[in-house]
Amino acid sequence: MIDKTNQWIPPRLRLNLRHLEVFVATARGGSTRAAADRIARSQSAASTALADLEGSLGVELFDRIGRRLQLNENGRALLPRAQALVEQAAELQALFSEEHAAPLRVAASFTIGEYLLPELISEWTLRHPQSQVQLRIGNTSEVIEAVAGFDVDVGFIEGPQTHPEVTVRPWLDDELIVVAAPGHPLAGRTATLRQLAELTWVMREHGSGTRQVADAWLIRNLAHVRVGFELGSTEAIKRVVAAGGGLSCLSRHAVAQSIDDGRLVELRTRLPRAVRTLAIVLHTEKRLGRATTDFLKHCNDAVPSGA
């Protein structure tokens, strides 16, 4: 728009940050009731704010499926930009407030979340006492879905999976090794491929990054792989193996302490080395806030001891 003096005048803003906040919360929760719980407002106020936002934009942002609200094409286009605006507003507000900044939301697959990130997060919070970190641990598929759905700010994975809405950046190298109980008949010897194919294996569940890489490594080199146990926890696998329940293929990071303690031994084999890349996952359309950027730099610079 041009005024009488040929000066450009920006159009009057019709958007409201509170309306965008409700929209983002509804997109995450799937209903205005869930949105109201997230941002401490009444359901009627959340419903009104969402209706006002759709009225201002002149489009519907959700498909109404019973009581559930599902993002439509318009909503999916708006979500990353709306979330970025809401997060920037929160950062500005924190500059002039004694309140702590919003917590950094991190998701990690099990090996990274249980054996690598705790030390990094501890160091981070010591250096940034006002910066809280919320860590969610799941398998690689769950981490990618959390990043794609804007439920977390950053993810860390150990599998080769990807998703059209996320970017995967290499982070650290990790080696998979075969472990056994100290009293296993092959402990202290070099196991042949034939011997490995005849033994029972204790493996992670399908969907785990470790399981994906282990399957590819073992199936490529052994005549067959006899899986006796599938467990959803690395700690449970280590206990079963230590009790003589079979062999396992796990991250060196995950078993380092158990080997040092003498509860497990690394089995020498004729398998080729299995090295994988641990990775950082970010949403392709998410604007990284200062806390996320600084935390990622910290993770790249302050690699845990032994990594």
mmCIF file with all atom_site columns, C-alpha atoms in Angstrom, residues 23-24 91 106 128 131 164 171 173 200 215 239 276 294 300:
data_model
loop_
_atom_site.group_PDB
_atom_site.id
_atom_site.type_symbol
_atom_site.label_atom_id
_atom_site.label_alt_id
_atom_site.label_comp_id
_atom_site.label_asym_id
_atom_site.label_entity_id
_atom_site.label_seq_id
_atom_site.pdbx_PDB_ins_code
_atom_site.Cartn_x
_atom_site.Cartn_y
_atom_site.Cartn_z
_atom_site.occupancy
_atom_site.B_iso_or_equiv
_atom_site.pdbx_formal_charge
_atom_site.auth_seq_id
_atom_site.auth_comp_id
_atom_site.auth_asym_id
_atom_site.auth_atom_id
_atom_site.pdbx_PDB_model_num
ATOM 1  C CA . PHE A 1 23  ? -3.028 -22.984 17.074 1.00 0.00 ? 23  PHE A CA 1
ATOM 2  C CA . VAL A 1 24  ? 0.384  -24.555 17.834 1.00 0.00 ? 24  VAL A CA 1
ATOM 3  C CA . GLU A 1 91  ? 12.635 -15.646 23.964 1.00 0.00 ? 91  GLU A CA 1
ATOM 4  C CA . VAL A 1 106 ? 15.450 -33.286 23.283 1.00 0.00 ? 106 VAL A CA 1
ATOM 5  C CA . HIS A 1 128 ? 23.762 -22.748 31.867 1.00 0.00 ? 128 HIS A CA 1
ATOM 6  C CA . SER A 1 131 ? 18.518 -23.574 30.831 1.00 0.00 ? 131 SER A CA 1
ATOM 7  C CA . PRO A 1 164 ? 10.695 -36.271 4.374  1.00 0.00 ? 164 PRO A CA 1
ATOM 8  C CA . TRP A 1 171 ? 27.429 -36.459 14.674 1.00 0.00 ? 171 TRP A CA 1
ATOM 9  C CA . ASP A 1 173 ? 31.067 -42.551 14.933 1.00 0.00 ? 173 ASP A CA 1
ATOM 10 C CA . THR A 1 200 ? 21.655 -67.756 20.327 1.00 0.00 ? 200 THR A CA 1
ATOM 11 C CA . ASP A 1 215 ? 20.684 -57.149 11.419 1.00 0.00 ? 215 ASP A CA 1
ATOM 12 C CA . ARG A 1 239 ? 21.791 -58.632 32.084 1.00 0.00 ? 239 ARG A CA 1
ATOM 13 C CA . ARG A 1 276 ? 27.935 -46.587 12.183 1.00 0.00 ? 276 ARG A CA 1
ATOM 14 C CA . ASP A 1 294 ? 24.186 -23.382 21.598 1.00 0.00 ? 294 ASP A CA 1
ATOM 15 C CA . ASN A 1 300 ? 29.779 -31.157 18.982 1.00 0.00 ? 300 ASN A CA 1
#
